[in-house]
JSON list of C-alpha atoms in Angstrom, two decimals:
[
{"chain": "I", "resi": 1, "resn": "LYS", "atom": "CA", "xyz": [-45.60, -8.27, -12.47]},
{"chain": "I", "resi": 2, "resn": "PRO", "atom": "CA", "xyz": [-46.96, -4.57, -12.22]},
{"chain": "I", "resi": 3, "resn": "VAL", "atom": "CA", "xyz": [-50.01, -4.10, -9.56]},
{"chain": "I", "resi": 4, "resn": "ALA", "atom": "CA", "xyz": [-53.23, -2.76, -11.30]},
{"chain": "I", "resi": 5, "resn": "PRO", "atom": "CA", "xyz": [-53.94, 0.76, -10.25]},
{"chain": "I", "resi": 6, "resn": "ASP", "atom": "CA", "xyz": [-57.63, -0.37, -9.06]},
{"chain": "I", "resi": 7, "resn": "TYR", "atom": "CA", "xyz": [-55.74, -2.62, -6.60]},
{"chain": "I", "resi": 8, "resn": "LEU", "atom": "CA", "xyz": [-53.99, 0.03, -5.33]},
{"chain": "I", "resi": 9, "resn": "ASN", "atom": "CA", "xyz": [-56.78, 2.41, -5.27]},
{"chain": "I", "resi": 10, "resn": "ALA", "atom": "CA", "xyz": [-59.01, -0.18, -3.29]},
{"chain": "I", "resi": 11, "resn": "LEU", "atom": "CA", "xyz": [-56.19, -0.64, -1.00]},
{"chain": "I", "resi": 12, "resn": "ALA", "atom": "CA", "xyz": [-55.72, 3.09, -0.37]},
{"chain": "I", "resi": 13, "resn": "VAL", "atom": "CA", "xyz": [-59.99, 3.35, 0.29]},
{"chain": "I", "resi": 14, "resn": "LEU", "atom": "CA", "xyz": [-59.38, 0.46, 2.82]},
{"chain": "I", "resi": 15, "resn": "LEU", "atom": "CA", "xyz": [-56.64, 2.21, 4.73]},
{"chain": "I", "resi": 16, "resn": "LYS", "atom": "CA", "xyz": [-58.25, 5.52, 4.51]},
{"chain": "I", "resi": 17, "resn": "ALA", "atom": "CA", "xyz": [-61.54, 3.80, 5.90]},
{"chain": "I", "resi": 18, "resn": "GLY", "atom": "CA", "xyz": [-59.35, 2.64, 9.33]},
{"chain": "I", "resi": 19, "resn": "ALA", "atom": "CA", "xyz": [-57.80, -0.86, 8.03]},
{"chain": "I", "resi": 20, "resn": "ASP", "atom": "CA", "xyz": [-54.60, -0.97, 10.13]},
{"chain": "I", "resi": 21, "resn": "PRO", "atom": "CA", "xyz": [-51.45, -1.85, 7.96]},
{"chain": "I", "resi": 22, "resn": "ASN", "atom": "CA", "xyz": [-49.75, -2.72, 11.38]},
{"chain": "I", "resi": 23, "resn": "ARG", "atom": "CA", "xyz": [-52.20, -5.04, 12.89]},
{"chain": "I", "resi": 24, "resn": "LEU", "atom": "CA", "xyz": [-50.51, -8.56, 13.28]},
{"chain": "I", "resi": 25, "resn": "ILE", "atom": "CA", "xyz": [-52.69, -11.42, 11.78]},
{"chain": "I", "resi": 26, "resn": "ASP", "atom": "CA", "xyz": [-53.88, -13.78, 14.79]},
{"chain": "I", "resi": 27, "resn": "GLY", "atom": "CA", "xyz": [-55.94, -16.80, 14.10]},
{"chain": "I", "resi": 28, "resn": "ALA", "atom": "CA", "xyz": [-56.40, -19.38, 11.54]},
{"chain": "I", "resi": 29, "resn": "TYR", "atom": "CA", "xyz": [-55.82, -17.35, 8.39]},
{"chain": "I", "resi": 30, "resn": "GLY", "atom": "CA", "xyz": [-53.82, -18.55, 5.60]},
{"chain": "I", "resi": 31, "resn": "PRO", "atom": "CA", "xyz": [-52.56, -21.71, 4.23]},
{"chain": "I", "resi": 32, "resn": "VAL", "atom": "CA", "xyz": [-50.45, -24.08, 6.64]},
{"chain": "I", "resi": 33, "resn": "TYR", "atom": "CA", "xyz": [-47.51, -26.01, 6.29]},
{"chain": "I", "resi": 34, "resn": "PRO", "atom": "CA", "xyz": [-48.16, -29.93, 6.19]},
{"chain": "I", "resi": 35, "resn": "GLY", "atom": "CA", "xyz": [-47.71, -31.24, 9.73]},
{"chain": "I", "resi": 36, "resn": "THR", "atom": "CA", "xyz": [-48.49, -28.28, 11.78]},
{"chain": "I", "resi": 37, "resn": "ARG", "atom": "CA", "xyz": [-51.54, -26.18, 12.76]},
{"chain": "I", "resi": 38, "resn": "ASN", "atom": "CA", "xyz": [-49.65, -22.39, 12.38]},
{"chain": "I", "resi": 39, "resn": "PRO", "atom": "CA", "xyz": [-50.48, -20.41, 9.61]},
{"chain": "I", "resi": 40, "resn": "VAL", "atom": "CA", "xyz": [-48.09, -19.16, 7.41]},
{"chain": "I", "resi": 41, "resn": "LEU", "atom": "CA", "xyz": [-49.10, -15.67, 7.86]},
{"chain": "I", "resi": 42, "resn": "ASP", "atom": "CA", "xyz": [-50.40, -15.16, 11.40]},
{"chain": "I", "resi": 43, "resn": "GLY", "atom": "CA", "xyz": [-47.87, -13.02, 13.49]},
{"chain": "I", "resi": 44, "resn": "TYR", "atom": "CA", "xyz": [-47.52, -11.14, 10.27]},
{"chain": "I", "resi": 45, "resn": "SER", "atom": "CA", "xyz": [-48.86, -7.37, 9.53]},
{"chain": "I", "resi": 46, "resn": "PRO", "atom": "CA", "xyz": [-49.61, -6.44, 6.02]},
{"chain": "I", "resi": 47, "resn": "VAL", "atom": "CA", "xyz": [-46.35, -4.31, 5.96]},
{"chain": "I", "resi": 48, "resn": "LEU", "atom": "CA", "xyz": [-44.45, -7.15, 6.93]},
{"chain": "I", "resi": 49, "resn": "ILE", "atom": "CA", "xyz": [-46.36, -9.60, 4.38]},
{"chain": "I", "resi": 50, "resn": "ALA", "atom": "CA", "xyz": [-45.89, -6.60, 1.70]},
{"chain": "I", "resi": 51, "resn": "ALA", "atom": "CA", "xyz": [-42.10, -6.42, 2.40]},
{"chain": "I", "resi": 52, "resn": "GLU", "atom": "CA", "xyz": [-41.62, -10.20, 1.57]},
{"chain": "I", "resi": 53, "resn": "PHE", "atom": "CA", "xyz": [-44.25, -10.71, -0.96]},
{"chain": "I", "resi": 54, "resn": "ARG", "atom": "CA", "xyz": [-45.45, -7.61, -3.11]},
{"chain": "I", "resi": 55, "resn": "THR", "atom": "CA", "xyz": [-44.18, -5.43, -5.47]},
{"chain": "I", "resi": 56, "resn": "ASP", "atom": "CA", "xyz": [-42.95, -1.95, -4.01]},
{"chain": "I", "resi": 57, "resn": "PRO", "atom": "CA", "xyz": [-45.99, 0.27, -4.94]},
{"chain": "I", "resi": 58, "resn": "VAL", "atom": "CA", "xyz": [-48.08, -1.87, -2.55]},
{"chain": "I", "resi": 59, "resn": "LEU", "atom": "CA", "xyz": [-45.90, -1.23, 0.40]},
{"chain": "I", "resi": 60, "resn": "ARG", "atom": "CA", "xyz": [-45.34, 2.46, -0.49]},
{"chain": "I", "resi": 61, "resn": "VAL", "atom": "CA", "xyz": [-49.35, 2.56, -0.12]},
{"chain": "I", "resi": 62, "resn": "LEU", "atom": "CA", "xyz": [-49.10, 0.98, 3.29]},
{"chain": "I", "resi": 63, "resn": "LEU", "atom": "CA", "xyz": [-46.46, 3.28, 4.32]},
{"chain": "I", "resi": 64, "resn": "VAL", "atom": "CA", "xyz": [-48.41, 6.45, 3.19]},
{"chain": "I", "resi": 65, "resn": "HIS", "atom": "CA", "xyz": [-51.16, 5.45, 5.42]},
{"chain": "I", "resi": 66, "resn": "GLY", "atom": "CA", "xyz": [-49.56, 4.76, 8.41]},
{"chain": "I", "resi": 67, "resn": "GLY", "atom": "CA", "xyz": [-47.21, 1.75, 7.91]},
{"chain": "I", "resi": 68, "resn": "ASP", "atom": "CA", "xyz": [-44.63, 0.86, 10.50]},
{"chain": "I", "resi": 69, "resn": "PRO", "atom": "CA", "xyz": [-41.09, 0.87, 8.36]},
{"chain": "I", "resi": 70, "resn": "ASN", "atom": "CA", "xyz": [-39.59, -0.86, 11.95]},
{"chain": "I", "resi": 71, "resn": "ALA", "atom": "CA", "xyz": [-42.57, -3.53, 12.00]},
{"chain": "I", "resi": 72, "resn": "ARG", "atom": "CA", "xyz": [-41.83, -6.73, 13.36]},
{"chain": "I", "resi": 73, "resn": "ASN", "atom": "CA", "xyz": [-43.40, -10.28, 13.29]},
{"chain": "I", "resi": 74, "resn": "ARG", "atom": "CA", "xyz": [-44.90, -11.98, 16.33]},
{"chain": "I", "resi": 75, "resn": "VAL", "atom": "CA", "xyz": [-42.83, -15.38, 16.98]},
{"chain": "I", "resi": 76, "resn": "ARG", "atom": "CA", "xyz": [-45.31, -18.33, 16.42]},
{"chain": "I", "resi": 77, "resn": "GLU", "atom": "CA", "xyz": [-45.55, -21.16, 17.93]},
{"chain": "I", "resi": 78, "resn": "GLY", "atom": "CA", "xyz": [-43.63, -23.95, 16.45]},
{"chain": "I", "resi": 79, "resn": "PHE", "atom": "CA", "xyz": [-41.68, -21.63, 14.32]},
{"chain": "I", "resi": 80, "resn": "ASP", "atom": "CA", "xyz": [-38.01, -19.97, 15.29]},
{"chain": "I", "resi": 81, "resn": "ASP", "atom": "CA", "xyz": [-38.68, -16.85, 12.80]},
{"chain": "I", "resi": 82, "resn": "ARG", "atom": "CA", "xyz": [-37.53, -13.50, 14.06]},
{"chain": "I", "resi": 83, "resn": "HIS", "atom": "CA", "xyz": [-37.92, -10.76, 11.22]},
{"chain": "I", "resi": 84, "resn": "THR", "atom": "CA", "xyz": [-38.47, -6.87, 10.91]},
{"chain": "I", "resi": 85, "resn": "ALA", "atom": "CA", "xyz": [-39.66, -5.69, 7.70]},
{"chain": "I", "resi": 86, "resn": "LEU", "atom": "CA", "xyz": [-36.30, -4.88, 6.58]},
{"chain": "I", "resi": 87, "resn": "SER", "atom": "CA", "xyz": [-35.09, -8.34, 7.02]},
{"chain": "I", "resi": 88, "resn": "LEU", "atom": "CA", "xyz": [-37.92, -9.52, 4.81]},
{"chain": "I", "resi": 89, "resn": "ALA", "atom": "CA", "xyz": [-37.23, -7.34, 2.28]},
{"chain": "I", "resi": 90, "resn": "TYR", "atom": "CA", "xyz": [-33.63, -7.95, 2.30]},
{"chain": "I", "resi": 91, "resn": "ASP", "atom": "CA", "xyz": [-34.35, -11.81, 2.24]},
{"chain": "I", "resi": 92, "resn": "ARG", "atom": "CA", "xyz": [-36.79, -11.30, -0.77]},
{"chain": "I", "resi": 93, "resn": "GLY", "atom": "CA", "xyz": [-33.91, -9.23, -2.61]},
{"chain": "I", "resi": 94, "resn": "ASN", "atom": "CA", "xyz": [-31.89, -12.45, -2.22]},
{"chain": "I", "resi": 95, "resn": "TRP", "atom": "CA", "xyz": [-34.56, -14.92, -3.51]},
{"chain": "I", "resi": 96, "resn": "LEU", "atom": "CA", "xyz": [-35.26, -12.77, -6.36]},
{"chain": "I", "resi": 97, "resn": "ALA", "atom": "CA", "xyz": [-31.48, -12.54, -7.22]},
{"chain": "I", "resi": 98, "resn": "LEU", "atom": "CA", "xyz": [-31.03, -16.12, -7.40]},
{"chain": "I", "resi": 99, "resn": "SER", "atom": "CA", "xyz": [-34.12, -16.61, -9.86]},
{"chain": "I", "resi": 100, "resn": "LYS", "atom": "CA", "xyz": [-33.50, -17.99, -13.34]},
{"chain": "I", "resi": 101, "resn": "ASP", "atom": "CA", "xyz": [-36.31, -16.26, -14.54]},
{"chain": "I", "resi": 102, "resn": "LEU", "atom": "CA", "xyz": [-35.26, -12.55, -13.51]},
{"chain": "I", "resi": 103, "resn": "PRO", "atom": "CA", "xyz": [-32.55, -10.56, -15.15]},
{"chain": "I", "resi": 104, "resn": "PRO", "atom": "CA", "xyz": [-28.92, -10.72, -13.18]},
{"chain": "I", "resi": 105, "resn": "PHE", "atom": "CA", "xyz": [-28.90, -9.15, -9.94]},
{"chain": "I", "resi": 106, "resn": "ASP", "atom": "CA", "xyz": [-29.22, -5.30, -9.61]},
{"chain": "I", "resi": 107, "resn": "GLU", "atom": "CA", "xyz": [-30.72, -3.20, -6.53]},
{"chain": "I", "resi": 108, "resn": "ARG", "atom": "CA", "xyz": [-34.46, -2.91, -8.20]},
{"chain": "I", "resi": 109, "resn": "GLN", "atom": "CA", "xyz": [-34.50, -6.50, -6.71]},
{"chain": "I", "resi": 110, "resn": "PHE", "atom": "CA", "xyz": [-34.32, -5.17, -3.46]},
{"chain": "I", "resi": 111, "resn": "ALA", "atom": "CA", "xyz": [-36.97, -1.99, -4.09]},
{"chain": "I", "resi": 112, "resn": "ASN", "atom": "CA", "xyz": [-38.88, -3.04, -0.80]},
{"chain": "I", "resi": 113, "resn": "PHE", "atom": "CA", "xyz": [-35.85, -2.70, 1.18]},
{"chain": "I", "resi": 114, "resn": "PHE", "atom": "CA", "xyz": [-35.11, 0.80, -0.03]},
{"chain": "I", "resi": 115, "resn": "VAL", "atom": "CA", "xyz": [-38.98, 1.50, 0.07]},
{"chain": "I", "resi": 116, "resn": "LEU", "atom": "CA", "xyz": [-38.62, 0.99, 3.74]},
{"chain": "I", "resi": 117, "resn": "LEU", "atom": "CA", "xyz": [-35.46, 3.02, 4.39]},
{"chain": "I", "resi": 118, "resn": "ASP", "atom": "CA", "xyz": [-37.03, 6.16, 2.76]},
{"chain": "I", "resi": 119, "resn": "GLY", "atom": "CA", "xyz": [-39.97, 5.54, 4.85]},
{"chain": "I", "resi": 120, "resn": "GLY", "atom": "CA", "xyz": [-37.65, 5.50, 8.05]},
{"chain": "I", "resi": 121, "resn": "ALA", "atom": "CA", "xyz": [-36.59, 2.14, 9.00]},
{"chain": "I", "resi": 122, "resn": "ASP", "atom": "CA", "xyz": [-33.76, 1.96, 11.03]},
{"chain": "I", "resi": 123, "resn": "LEU", "atom": "CA", "xyz": [-30.91, 0.01, 9.97]},
{"chain": "I", "resi": 124, "resn": "ALA", "atom": "CA", "xyz": [-29.52, -0.80, 13.36]},
{"chain": "I", "resi": 125, "resn": "LEU", "atom": "CA", "xyz": [-32.74, -2.56, 14.12]},
{"chain": "I", "resi": 126, "resn": "ASP", "atom": "CA", "xyz": [-32.06, -6.32, 15.74]},
{"chain": "I", "resi": 127, "resn": "THR", "atom": "CA", "xyz": [-33.86, -8.75, 13.47]},
{"chain": "I", "resi": 128, "resn": "GLY", "atom": "CA", "xyz": [-34.33, -11.20, 16.39]},
{"chain": "I", "resi": 129, "resn": "ASN", "atom": "CA", "xyz": [-30.58, -13.12, 15.67]},
{"chain": "I", "resi": 130, "resn": "GLY", "atom": "CA", "xyz": [-28.20, -10.73, 17.51]},
{"chain": "I", "resi": 131, "resn": "GLU", "atom": "CA", "xyz": [-27.61, -9.04, 14.11]},
{"chain": "I", "resi": 132, "resn": "ASN", "atom": "CA", "xyz": [-29.16, -6.05, 12.56]},
{"chain": "I", "resi": 133, "resn": "VAL", "atom": "CA", "xyz": [-29.88, -6.71, 8.55]},
{"chain": "I", "resi": 134, "resn": "LEU", "atom": "CA", "xyz": [-26.27, -5.03, 7.54]},
{"chain": "I", "resi": 135, "resn": "GLU", "atom": "CA", "xyz": [-24.73, -6.77, 9.48]},
{"chain": "I", "resi": 136, "resn": "THR", "atom": "CA", "xyz": [-26.40, -10.10, 8.15]},
{"chain": "I", "resi": 137, "resn": "ALA", "atom": "CA", "xyz": [-25.92, -8.55, 4.53]},
{"chain": "I", "resi": 138, "resn": "ALA", "atom": "CA", "xyz": [-22.10, -7.98, 4.76]},
{"chain": "I", "resi": 139, "resn": "MET", "atom": "CA", "xyz": [-21.65, -11.59, 4.98]},
{"chain": "I", "resi": 140, "resn": "ARG", "atom": "CA", "xyz": [-23.04, -12.29, 1.48]},
{"chain": "I", "resi": 141, "resn": "ARG", "atom": "CA", "xyz": [-23.51, -8.65, -0.14]},
{"chain": "I", "resi": 142, "resn": "PRO", "atom": "CA", "xyz": [-20.58, -6.38, 0.86]},
{"chain": "I", "resi": 143, "resn": "ALA", "atom": "CA", "xyz": [-20.98, -4.41, -2.18]},
{"chain": "I", "resi": 144, "resn": "PHE", "atom": "CA", "xyz": [-24.41, -4.02, -1.38]},
{"chain": "I", "resi": 145, "resn": "VAL", "atom": "CA", "xyz": [-23.52, -2.95, 2.23]},
{"chain": "I", "resi": 146, "resn": "LEU", "atom": "CA", "xyz": [-21.38, 0.08, 1.00]},
{"chain": "I", "resi": 147, "resn": "GLY", "atom": "CA", "xyz": [-24.11, 1.51, -1.17]},
{"chain": "I", "resi": 148, "resn": "VAL", "atom": "CA", "xyz": [-26.51, 1.46, 1.82]},
{"chain": "I", "resi": 149, "resn": "LEU", "atom": "CA", "xyz": [-24.02, 3.21, 4.20]},
{"chain": "I", "resi": 150, "resn": "ARG", "atom": "CA", "xyz": [-23.27, 5.59, 1.47]},
{"chain": "I", "resi": 151, "resn": "LYS", "atom": "CA", "xyz": [-26.86, 6.69, 1.07]},
{"chain": "I", "resi": 152, "resn": "TYR", "atom": "CA", "xyz": [-28.66, 6.06, 4.20]},
{"chain": "I", "resi": 153, "resn": "PRO", "atom": "CA", "xyz": [-27.72, 6.92, 8.41]},
{"chain": "I", "resi": 154, "resn": "TYR", "atom": "CA", "xyz": [-26.75, 4.22, 10.21]},
{"chain": "I", "resi": 155, "resn": "SER", "atom": "CA", "xyz": [-26.45, 4.36, 13.94]},
{"chain": "I", "resi": 156, "resn": "GLY", "atom": "CA", "xyz": [-25.27, 0.64, 14.72]},
{"chain": "I", "resi": 157, "resn": "GLY", "atom": "CA", "xyz": [-21.80, -0.55, 15.41]},
{"chain": "I", "resi": 158, "resn": "TYR", "atom": "CA", "xyz": [-19.30, -1.67, 12.97]},
{"chain": "I", "resi": 159, "resn": "ASP", "atom": "CA", "xyz": [-17.67, -4.67, 14.42]},
{"chain": "I", "resi": 160, "resn": "THR", "atom": "CA", "xyz": [-19.86, -7.52, 12.87]},
{"chain": "I", "resi": 161, "resn": "ILE", "atom": "CA", "xyz": [-19.75, -5.83, 9.43]},
{"chain": "I", "resi": 162, "resn": "VAL", "atom": "CA", "xyz": [-15.98, -5.84, 9.68]},
{"chain": "I", "resi": 163, "resn": "ASP", "atom": "CA", "xyz": [-15.60, -8.78, 10.82]},
{"chain": "I", "resi": 164, "resn": "HIS", "atom": "CA", "xyz": [-17.60, -10.73, 8.03]},
{"chain": "I", "resi": 165, "resn": "ALA", "atom": "CA", "xyz": [-15.68, -8.61, 5.38]},
{"chain": "I", "resi": 166, "resn": "ILE", "atom": "CA", "xyz": [-12.39, -9.68, 6.79]},
{"chain": "I", "resi": 167, "resn": "PHE", "atom": "CA", "xyz": [-13.64, -13.24, 6.77]},
{"chain": "I", "resi": 168, "resn": "ARG", "atom": "CA", "xyz": [-14.78, -12.88, 3.02]},
{"chain": "I", "resi": 169, "resn": "ILE", "atom": "CA", "xyz": [-11.54, -11.82, 2.13]},
{"chain": "I", "resi": 170, "resn": "GLU", "atom": "CA", "xyz": [-9.86, -14.67, 4.19]},
{"chain": "I", "resi": 171, "resn": "MET", "atom": "CA", "xyz": [-11.86, -17.42, 2.62]},
{"chain": "I", "resi": 172, "resn": "LYS", "atom": "CA", "xyz": [-11.16, -15.75, -1.04]},
{"chain": "I", "resi": 173, "resn": "TYR", "atom": "CA", "xyz": [-14.85, -15.73, -1.49]},
{"chain": "I", "resi": 174, "resn": "PRO", "atom": "CA", "xyz": [-16.22, -14.16, -4.67]},
{"chain": "I", "resi": 175, "resn": "GLY", "atom": "CA", "xyz": [-16.39, -10.35, -4.22]},
{"chain": "I", "resi": 176, "resn": "GLU", "atom": "CA", "xyz": [-13.35, -10.14, -2.46]},
{"chain": "I", "resi": 177, "resn": "ALA", "atom": "CA", "xyz": [-12.75, -6.61, -4.26]},
{"chain": "I", "resi": 178, "resn": "ASP", "atom": "CA", "xyz": [-16.26, -5.70, -2.91]},
{"chain": "I", "resi": 179, "resn": "ALA", "atom": "CA", "xyz": [-15.14, -6.62, 0.68]},
{"chain": "I", "resi": 180, "resn": "ARG", "atom": "CA", "xyz": [-12.11, -4.92, 0.41]},
{"chain": "I", "resi": 181, "resn": "ALA", "atom": "CA", "xyz": [-13.86, -1.40, -1.12]},
{"chain": "I", "resi": 182, "resn": "LEU", "atom": "CA", "xyz": [-16.25, -1.56, 2.13]},
{"chain": "I", "resi": 183, "resn": "LEU", "atom": "CA", "xyz": [-13.33, -1.86, 4.42]},
{"chain": "I", "resi": 184, "resn": "ASP", "atom": "CA", "xyz": [-11.55, 1.13, 2.77]},
{"chain": "I", "resi": 185, "resn": "TYR", "atom": "CA", "xyz": [-14.78, 3.10, 3.12]},
{"chain": "I", "resi": 186, "resn": "LEU", "atom": "CA", "xyz": [-15.12, 2.17, 6.83]},
{"chain": "I", "resi": 187, "resn": "ARG", "atom": "CA", "xyz": [-11.57, 2.84, 7.58]},
{"chain": "I", "resi": 188, "resn": "THR", "atom": "CA", "xyz": [-11.51, 6.24, 5.23]},
{"chain": "I", "resi": 189, "resn": "GLU", "atom": "CA", "xyz": [-15.01, 7.59, 5.88]},
{"chain": "I", "resi": 190, "resn": "LYS", "atom": "CA", "xyz": [-16.43, 6.50, 9.13]},
{"chain": "I", "resi": 191, "resn": "GLY", "atom": "CA", "xyz": [-12.78, 6.14, 10.96]},
{"chain": "I", "resi": 192, "resn": "VAL", "atom": "CA", "xyz": [-13.32, 2.34, 11.68]},
{"chain": "I", "resi": 193, "resn": "ASP", "atom": "CA", "xyz": [-10.20, 0.43, 12.81]},
{"chain": "I", "resi": 194, "resn": "VAL", "atom": "CA", "xyz": [-10.45, -2.46, 10.42]},
{"chain": "I", "resi": 195, "resn": "ALA", "atom": "CA", "xyz": [-6.93, -3.92, 11.53]}
]
């Protein structure tokens, strides 16, 4: 739902007064999962929280006031979560795309992802699992990857993206035409050997 303007104004006032949008939460803050002593938000900054949980106007305000579009979380004891702001925003879009309460998938559900890219986020940044967010996305959403590559600079390699697209085609997963279109773009526009 839309964020009230007074909320955004209050957030901007706090940031102008010196609140740090990049400071990682450290300590007993937020809810905990049963059976653990680790707070859910521990190791996350306001930028990371906004990328995953808030609407794009909140994220925009944080970025305008010094938020880092390449923010990373701190890995927490008892958790194996390595994230960047982009990977959290991508995961949010995937989750929203699966919801029965929302309209069919379109790029609006990835608004936070595009806000971060417009703010200078690096698509080639490793998310902590050996892949960057585009490499991860190529396995499930080749059309999304193609749209991003057409619009934003990318300094990463293409091998994993190609491998994932070929795998989708070989396995005859839905979206085979999207995977073929991605491979064709990489071959003709980027000079990538996709054989």
